[in-house]
Amino acid sequence: MSKLFEPTKLGQLELKNKVIMAPMCQYSVEAEDGHPEDWHLTHYASRAVGGVGLVIVEMTDVEPDGRITNRDLGLWDDAHIASHKRLVNCVKKNGAKIAVQIAHAGRKATDAEQPVSSSTVPVTPDSDWKIPRALTTEEVREMVEKFKKATERAIAAGYDTIELHGAHGYLIHQFHSPAINKRQDEYGIDLARFGVEVIQAVKSVMPADMPLLFRMSAIEYMDGGYDLEHALDIAQRYKEAGVDVFHISSGGEAPPGKRKPSNEPGYQVGFARAYKKAFELPVIAVGRLEDAVLAEKVVAQGDAEFVAIARGLLRDPYWALHAEEQLTGSVTPPKAYERGF
């Protein structure tokens, strides 16, 4: 028996296993209009065919200048609903549940004429990164509404659940990071306030039984970056605001300083364990977990309820089928693929 491949629930959402496809930007919207294209249908549906329980669609942005690049997905317009619905239906038809990661790149929006952020602090000084403009207090409140509207569109498109991106140095992260947020208004005095308001806004339009996922960097690697204790303090506020599941990563805010990610298999599992212990909420672990035995161990010993696979699923769309076969000695692939197993 495998704990990783037991049917389970994410809140009230029933999943066939505990394998999650981590969100990974594809930079493949050739029309640069935010709509999922044929590439995205092929990419995500193939991982559903390949056996994952939940597909999390890549960072999908709440406004055009919120994209990392102009080739990213969006949900800033009602016109996006139909194309996202096509993607959702394709993934569900092939056996997986599907979420979308809603976000804003903030100061990391490379194609924006002038990116915005909590403050005017660039990703790195003396580099190609643009100096961001600090959002006004009123613009921050408008940004909260944009997250809410994007969530409404995601629900209309049929997504099973929502993930907010509060990790890797994107906009929500830029507000709760003391080294990035230098504001003097209420969104600087209270570093959690923007994230809390976004969470409350999206929860207000989500069905009561739909879980809200939140991806968060447990530590920062830049010099002067925050430690786990600060992240847990902010996360407590986010839990109180309505987060149901934490998806725990680290770093991404700027180039590492003296402290660097170790990048060995499972290097972020300890952070996931700390969140689980602190909040008694389901946790998704991620980070070099593509070894099936290691992924099984993370779930079996209770470090996290779910394992997210990123680069491993880029290399092998059928990672979940292969992992289940390795761990259990048997697997039930789609009928069309039975001859291959």
Coordinates of N, CA, C and O in Angstrom, one line a residue, residues 132-248:
P132 N 10.7 49.8 -9.5 CA 9.2 49.9 -9.5 C 8.7 51.2 -9.0 O 9.4 51.9 -8.3
R133 N 7.4 51.4 -9.3 CA 6.7 52.5 -8.7 C 5.9 52.0 -7.5 O 5.2 51.0 -7.7
A134 N 5.9 52.7 -6.4 CA 5.1 52.3 -5.3 C 3.6 52.5 -5.5 O 3.2 53.6 -5.9
L135 N 2.8 51.5 -5.3 CA 1.3 51.7 -5.5 C 0.9 52.7 -4.4 O 1.3 52.8 -3.3
T136 N -0.1 53.6 -4.8 CA -0.7 54.5 -3.9 C -1.6 53.7 -3.0 O -2.0 52.5 -3.3
T137 N -2.0 54.2 -1.8 CA -2.9 53.5 -0.9 C -4.2 53.1 -1.6 O -4.7 52.0 -1.5
E138 N -4.7 54.0 -2.4 CA -6.0 53.7 -3.2 C -5.7 52.6 -4.2 O -6.6 51.8 -4.4
E139 N -4.6 52.7 -4.9 CA -4.3 51.6 -5.8 C -4.1 50.3 -5.2 O -4.5 49.2 -5.8
V140 N -3.6 50.2 -4.0 CA -3.5 48.9 -3.2 C -4.9 48.4 -3.0 O -5.2 47.2 -3.3
R141 N -5.8 49.2 -2.6 CA -7.2 48.8 -2.4 C -7.8 48.3 -3.7 O -8.6 47.3 -3.8
E142 N -7.5 49.0 -4.8 CA -8.0 48.6 -6.1 C -7.4 47.2 -6.5 O -8.1 46.4 -7.2
M143 N -6.2 47.0 -6.1 CA -5.5 45.7 -6.5 C -6.2 44.6 -5.7 O -6.4 43.5 -6.3
V144 N -6.6 44.8 -4.5 CA -7.4 43.8 -3.8 C -8.6 43.4 -4.6 O -9.0 42.2 -4.8
E145 N -9.3 44.4 -5.1 CA -10.5 44.1 -5.9 C -10.2 43.4 -7.2 O -11.0 42.5 -7.6
K146 N -9.0 43.6 -7.8 CA -8.6 42.9 -9.0 C -8.4 41.4 -8.7 O -8.8 40.5 -9.5
F147 N -7.8 41.1 -7.5 CA -7.7 39.7 -7.1 C -9.1 39.1 -7.0 O -9.3 37.9 -7.4
K148 N -10.0 39.8 -6.4 CA -11.4 39.3 -6.2 C -12.1 39.0 -7.5 O -12.7 38.0 -7.7
K149 N -11.9 39.9 -8.5 CA -12.6 39.8 -9.8 C -12.0 38.6 -10.5 O -12.7 37.8 -11.2
A150 N -10.7 38.5 -10.5 CA -10.0 37.3 -11.1 C -10.5 36.0 -10.5 O -10.7 35.0 -11.3
T151 N -10.7 36.0 -9.2 CA -11.3 34.8 -8.6 C -12.7 34.5 -9.1 O -13.0 33.3 -9.4
E152 N -13.5 35.5 -9.2 CA -14.8 35.3 -9.7 C -14.8 34.7 -11.1 O -15.6 33.8 -11.5
R153 N -13.8 35.2 -11.9 CA -13.7 34.6 -13.3 C -13.2 33.2 -13.3 O -13.7 32.3 -14.1
A154 N -12.3 32.9 -12.4 CA -11.8 31.5 -12.3 C -13.0 30.5 -11.9 O -13.1 29.4 -12.4
I155 N -13.8 31.0 -11.0 CA -14.9 30.2 -10.5 C -15.9 30.0 -11.7 O -16.4 28.9 -11.9
A156 N -16.1 31.0 -12.4 CA -17.0 30.9 -13.6 C -16.5 30.0 -14.6 O -17.2 29.3 -15.4
A157 N -15.2 29.9 -14.7 CA -14.5 29.0 -15.7 C -14.6 27.5 -15.2 O -14.3 26.6 -16.0
G158 N -14.9 27.3 -14.0 CA -15.1 25.9 -13.5 C -13.9 25.4 -12.7 O -13.9 24.2 -12.4
Y159 N -12.9 26.2 -12.3 CA -11.8 25.7 -11.5 C -12.3 25.1 -10.2 O -13.2 25.7 -9.6
D160 N -11.7 24.0 -9.8 CA -12.1 23.3 -8.6 C -11.7 24.0 -7.3 O -12.3 23.9 -6.3
T161 N -10.6 24.8 -7.4 CA -10.1 25.5 -6.3 C -9.1 26.6 -6.7 O -8.7 26.6 -7.9
I162 N -8.7 27.4 -5.8 CA -7.9 28.6 -6.1 C -6.6 28.6 -5.2 O -6.7 28.2 -4.1
E163 N -5.5 28.9 -5.9 CA -4.3 29.2 -5.1 C -3.8 30.6 -5.3 O -3.8 31.1 -6.4
L164 N -3.5 31.3 -4.2 CA -2.9 32.6 -4.2 C -1.4 32.5 -4.2 O -0.9 31.7 -3.4
H165 N -0.7 33.3 -5.0 CA 0.8 33.2 -5.0 C 1.3 34.3 -4.1 O 1.4 35.5 -4.4
G166 N 1.8 33.9 -2.9 CA 2.4 34.8 -2.0 C 3.9 34.4 -1.8 O 4.4 34.8 -0.7
A167 N 4.5 33.8 -2.7 CA 5.9 33.3 -2.6 C 6.7 34.0 -3.7 O 6.2 34.7 -4.6
H168 N 8.0 33.6 -3.7 CA 8.9 33.9 -4.8 C 9.1 35.3 -5.3 O 9.4 35.6 -6.4
G169 N 8.8 36.2 -4.3 CA 9.0 37.6 -4.6 C 8.0 38.3 -5.5 O 8.3 39.4 -6.0
Y170 N 6.8 37.7 -5.6 CA 5.8 38.4 -6.3 C 5.0 39.4 -5.4 O 5.3 39.5 -4.2
L171 N 3.9 40.0 -5.9 CA 3.4 41.2 -5.2 C 3.0 40.9 -3.8 O 3.3 41.7 -2.9
I172 N 2.2 39.9 -3.5 CA 1.8 39.7 -2.1 C 3.1 39.5 -1.2 O 3.2 40.1 -0.1
H173 N 4.1 38.8 -1.7 CA 5.3 38.6 -1.0 C 6.0 39.9 -0.8 O 6.6 40.2 0.3
Q174 N 5.9 40.8 -1.8 CA 6.6 42.1 -1.7 C 6.0 43.0 -0.6 O 6.6 43.9 -0.1
F175 N 4.7 42.7 -0.2 CA 4.1 43.4 0.8 C 4.5 42.9 2.2 O 4.6 43.6 3.2
H176 N 4.6 41.5 2.3 CA 4.9 41.0 3.7 C 6.4 40.8 4.0 O 6.7 40.4 5.0
S177 N 7.2 41.3 3.0 CA 8.7 41.2 3.3 C 9.2 42.5 3.9 O 9.1 43.6 3.2
P178 N 9.8 42.5 5.1 CA 10.3 43.8 5.7 C 11.4 44.4 4.8 O 11.5 45.7 4.9
A179 N 12.1 43.7 4.1 CA 13.2 44.2 3.3 C 12.8 44.8 2.0 O 13.5 45.6 1.4
I180 N 11.5 44.6 1.6 CA 11.0 45.1 0.4 C 9.9 46.2 0.6 O 9.9 47.2 -0.1
N181 N 9.1 46.0 1.6 CA 8.0 46.9 1.9 C 8.5 48.0 2.8 O 8.7 47.8 4.0
K182 N 8.7 49.2 2.3 CA 9.1 50.4 3.1 C 8.1 51.4 3.2 O 8.3 52.6 3.4
R183 N 6.8 51.0 3.0 CA 5.7 52.0 3.1 C 5.5 52.6 4.4 O 5.8 52.0 5.5
Q184 N 4.9 53.8 4.5 CA 4.5 54.5 5.7 C 3.0 54.5 6.0 O 2.6 55.0 7.0
D185 N 2.2 53.9 5.1 CA 0.8 53.9 5.3 C 0.4 52.6 6.0 O 1.3 51.8 6.5
E186 N -0.9 52.3 6.1 CA -1.3 51.1 6.8 C -0.8 49.8 6.2 O -0.8 48.8 6.9
Y187 N -0.5 49.8 4.9 CA 0.0 48.6 4.3 C 1.5 48.4 4.5 O 2.1 47.4 4.0
G188 N 2.1 49.4 5.1 CA 3.5 49.2 5.5 C 3.7 49.0 7.0 O 4.5 48.3 7.5
I189 N 2.8 49.7 7.8 CA 2.8 49.6 9.2 C 2.4 48.1 9.6 O 3.0 47.5 10.5
D190 N 1.5 47.6 8.8 CA 1.0 46.2 9.0 C 1.4 45.4 7.8 O 0.7 45.5 6.7
L191 N 2.5 44.6 7.8 CA 3.0 43.9 6.6 C 2.1 42.9 6.1 O 2.1 42.5 5.0
A192 N 1.2 42.4 7.0 CA 0.3 41.3 6.5 C -1.0 41.9 5.9 O -1.8 41.1 5.3
R193 N -1.2 43.2 6.0 CA -2.6 43.7 5.7 C -3.0 43.4 4.3 O -4.1 43.0 4.0
F194 N -2.1 43.7 3.3 CA -2.5 43.5 1.9 C -2.8 42.0 1.7 O -3.9 41.7 1.1
G195 N -2.0 41.1 2.1 CA -2.3 39.7 1.9 C -3.6 39.3 2.6 O -4.4 38.5 2.0
V196 N -3.8 39.8 3.8 CA -5.1 39.5 4.5 C -6.3 40.0 3.7 O -7.3 39.3 3.6
E197 N -6.2 41.2 3.2 CA -7.4 41.8 2.5 C -7.6 41.0 1.2 O -8.8 40.8 0.8
V198 N -6.5 40.6 0.5 CA -6.7 39.8 -0.7 C -7.4 38.4 -0.3 O -8.3 38.0 -1.0
I199 N -6.9 37.8 0.7 CA -7.5 36.5 1.1 C -9.0 36.7 1.5 O -9.8 35.9 1.0
Q200 N -9.3 37.7 2.2 CA -10.7 37.9 2.6 C -11.5 38.2 1.4 O -12.7 37.8 1.3
A201 N -11.0 39.0 0.4 CA -11.8 39.3 -0.8 C -12.1 38.1 -1.6 O -13.2 37.9 -2.1
V202 N -11.0 37.3 -1.8 CA -11.3 36.1 -2.7 C -12.2 35.1 -2.0 O -13.0 34.4 -2.6
K203 N -12.0 35.0 -0.7 CA -12.9 34.0 0.1 C -14.3 34.5 0.0 O -15.3 33.6 0.1
S204 N -14.6 35.8 -0.1 CA -15.9 36.3 -0.1 C -16.7 35.9 -1.3 O -17.9 35.9 -1.3
V205 N -16.0 35.5 -2.4 CA -16.7 35.1 -3.6 C -16.5 33.6 -3.9 O -17.0 33.1 -4.9
M206 N -15.8 32.9 -3.1 CA -15.6 31.5 -3.3 C -16.7 30.7 -2.6 O -17.2 31.1 -1.6
P207 N -17.1 29.6 -3.2 CA -18.1 28.7 -2.6 C -17.6 28.3 -1.2 O -16.4 28.1 -1.0
A208 N -18.5 28.1 -0.2 CA -18.1 27.8 1.1 C -17.3 26.6 1.3 O -16.4 26.5 2.2
D209 N -17.5 25.6 0.4 CA -16.8 24.3 0.5 C -15.5 24.3 -0.4 O -14.9 23.2 -0.5
M210 N -15.2 25.4 -1.0 CA -14.0 25.4 -1.9 C -12.8 25.9 -1.1 O -12.7 26.9 -0.5
P211 N -11.7 25.0 -1.0 CA -10.5 25.4 -0.2 C -9.7 26.4 -0.9 O -9.6 26.4 -2.1
L212 N -9.1 27.3 -0.1 CA -8.2 28.3 -0.6 C -6.8 27.9 -0.3 O -6.4 27.7 0.9
L213 N -5.9 27.7 -1.3 CA -4.5 27.4 -1.2 C -3.7 28.7 -1.2 O -4.1 29.7 -1.9
F214 N -2.6 28.7 -0.4 CA -1.7 29.9 -0.4 C -0.3 29.4 -0.5 O 0.2 28.7 0.4
R215 N 0.4 29.8 -1.5 CA 1.8 29.5 -1.7 C 2.7 30.6 -1.0 O 2.4 31.8 -1.3
M216 N 3.6 30.2 -0.2 CA 4.4 31.1 0.6 C 5.9 30.7 0.6 O 6.2 29.5 0.7
S217 N 6.8 31.7 0.6 CA 8.2 31.4 0.8 C 8.4 31.4 2.3 O 8.2 32.5 3.0
A218 N 8.9 30.3 2.8 CA 9.1 30.2 4.3 C 10.3 31.0 4.8 O 10.3 31.4 6.0
I219 N 11.3 31.2 3.9 CA 12.4 32.1 4.3 C 12.8 32.8 3.0 O 12.5 32.4 1.9
E220 N 13.6 33.9 3.2 CA 14.2 34.6 2.1 C 15.7 34.3 2.1 O 16.3 34.2 3.2
Y221 N 16.3 34.3 0.9 CA 17.7 34.0 0.8 C 18.6 35.3 0.6 O 19.8 35.3 0.8
M222 N 17.9 36.4 0.3 CA 18.7 37.6 0.1 C 19.3 38.1 1.4 O 18.7 37.8 2.5
D223 N 20.4 38.8 1.4 CA 21.0 39.4 2.6 C 19.9 40.3 3.2 O 19.3 41.2 2.6
G224 N 19.7 40.1 4.5 CA 18.7 40.9 5.2 C 17.3 40.4 5.1 O 16.3 41.0 5.5
G225 N 17.1 39.2 4.4 CA 15.8 38.6 4.2 C 15.2 38.0 5.5 O 15.9 37.8 6.5
Y226 N 13.9 37.8 5.5 CA 13.3 37.3 6.7 C 13.5 35.8 6.9 O 13.9 35.0 6.0
D227 N 13.3 35.4 8.2 CA 13.5 34.0 8.6 C 12.1 33.4 8.8 O 11.1 34.0 8.7
L228 N 12.2 32.1 9.2 CA 11.0 31.3 9.3 C 10.0 31.9 10.3 O 8.8 31.9 10.2
E229 N 10.6 32.4 11.4 CA 9.7 33.0 12.5 C 8.8 34.1 11.9 O 7.6 34.2 12.3
H230 N 9.4 35.0 11.1 CA 8.6 36.1 10.5 C 7.5 35.5 9.6 O 6.3 35.9 9.6
A231 N 7.9 34.5 8.8 CA 6.9 33.9 7.9 C 5.8 33.3 8.6 O 4.6 33.4 8.2
L232 N 6.1 32.6 9.7 CA 5.0 32.0 10.5 C 4.1 33.0 11.1 O 2.9 32.8 11.2
D233 N 4.6 34.1 11.6 CA 3.8 35.2 12.1 C 2.8 35.7 11.1 O 1.6 35.9 11.4
I234 N 3.3 36.0 9.9 CA 2.5 36.4 8.8 C 1.4 35.4 8.4 O 0.3 35.7 8.2
A235 N 1.9 34.1 8.4 CA 1.0 33.0 8.0 C -0.1 32.8 9.0 O -1.3 32.4 8.6
Q236 N 0.1 33.1 10.3 CA -1.0 33.1 11.3 C -2.1 34.0 10.9 O -3.3 33.7 11.0
R237 N -1.7 35.2 10.5 CA -2.7 36.2 10.0 C -3.4 35.7 8.8 O -4.7 35.9 8.7
Y238 N -2.7 35.1 7.9 CA -3.3 34.6 6.7 C -4.3 33.4 7.0 O -5.4 33.3 6.4
K239 N -3.9 32.6 7.9 CA -4.8 31.5 8.3 C -6.1 32.1 8.9 O -7.2 31.7 8.6
E240 N -6.0 33.1 9.8 CA -7.2 33.7 10.4 C -8.0 34.4 9.3 O -9.3 34.5 9.5
A241 N -7.4 34.9 8.2 CA -8.2 35.5 7.2 C -8.9 34.5 6.3 O -9.8 34.9 5.6
G242 N -8.5 33.2 6.3 CA -9.2 32.3 5.5 C -8.4 31.2 4.7 O -9.0 30.4 4.0
V243 N -7.1 31.2 4.8 CA -6.3 30.2 4.1 C -6.6 28.8 4.7 O -6.7 28.6 5.9
D244 N -6.9 27.9 3.8 CA -7.2 26.5 4.2 C -6.0 25.5 4.1 O -6.0 24.5 4.7
V245 N -5.1 25.8 3.1 CA -4.0 24.9 2.8 C -2.8 25.8 2.5 O -2.9 26.7 1.7
F246 N -1.6 25.5 3.1 CA -0.4 26.2 2.8 C 0.5 25.3 1.9 O 0.6 24.1 2.1
H247 N 1.0 26.0 0.9 CA 1.9 25.3 -0.1 C 3.3 26.0 0.1 O 3.5 27.2 -0.3
I248 N 4.2 25.2 0.6 CA 5.4 25.9 1.2 C 6.7 25.7 0.3 O 7.2 24.6 0.1

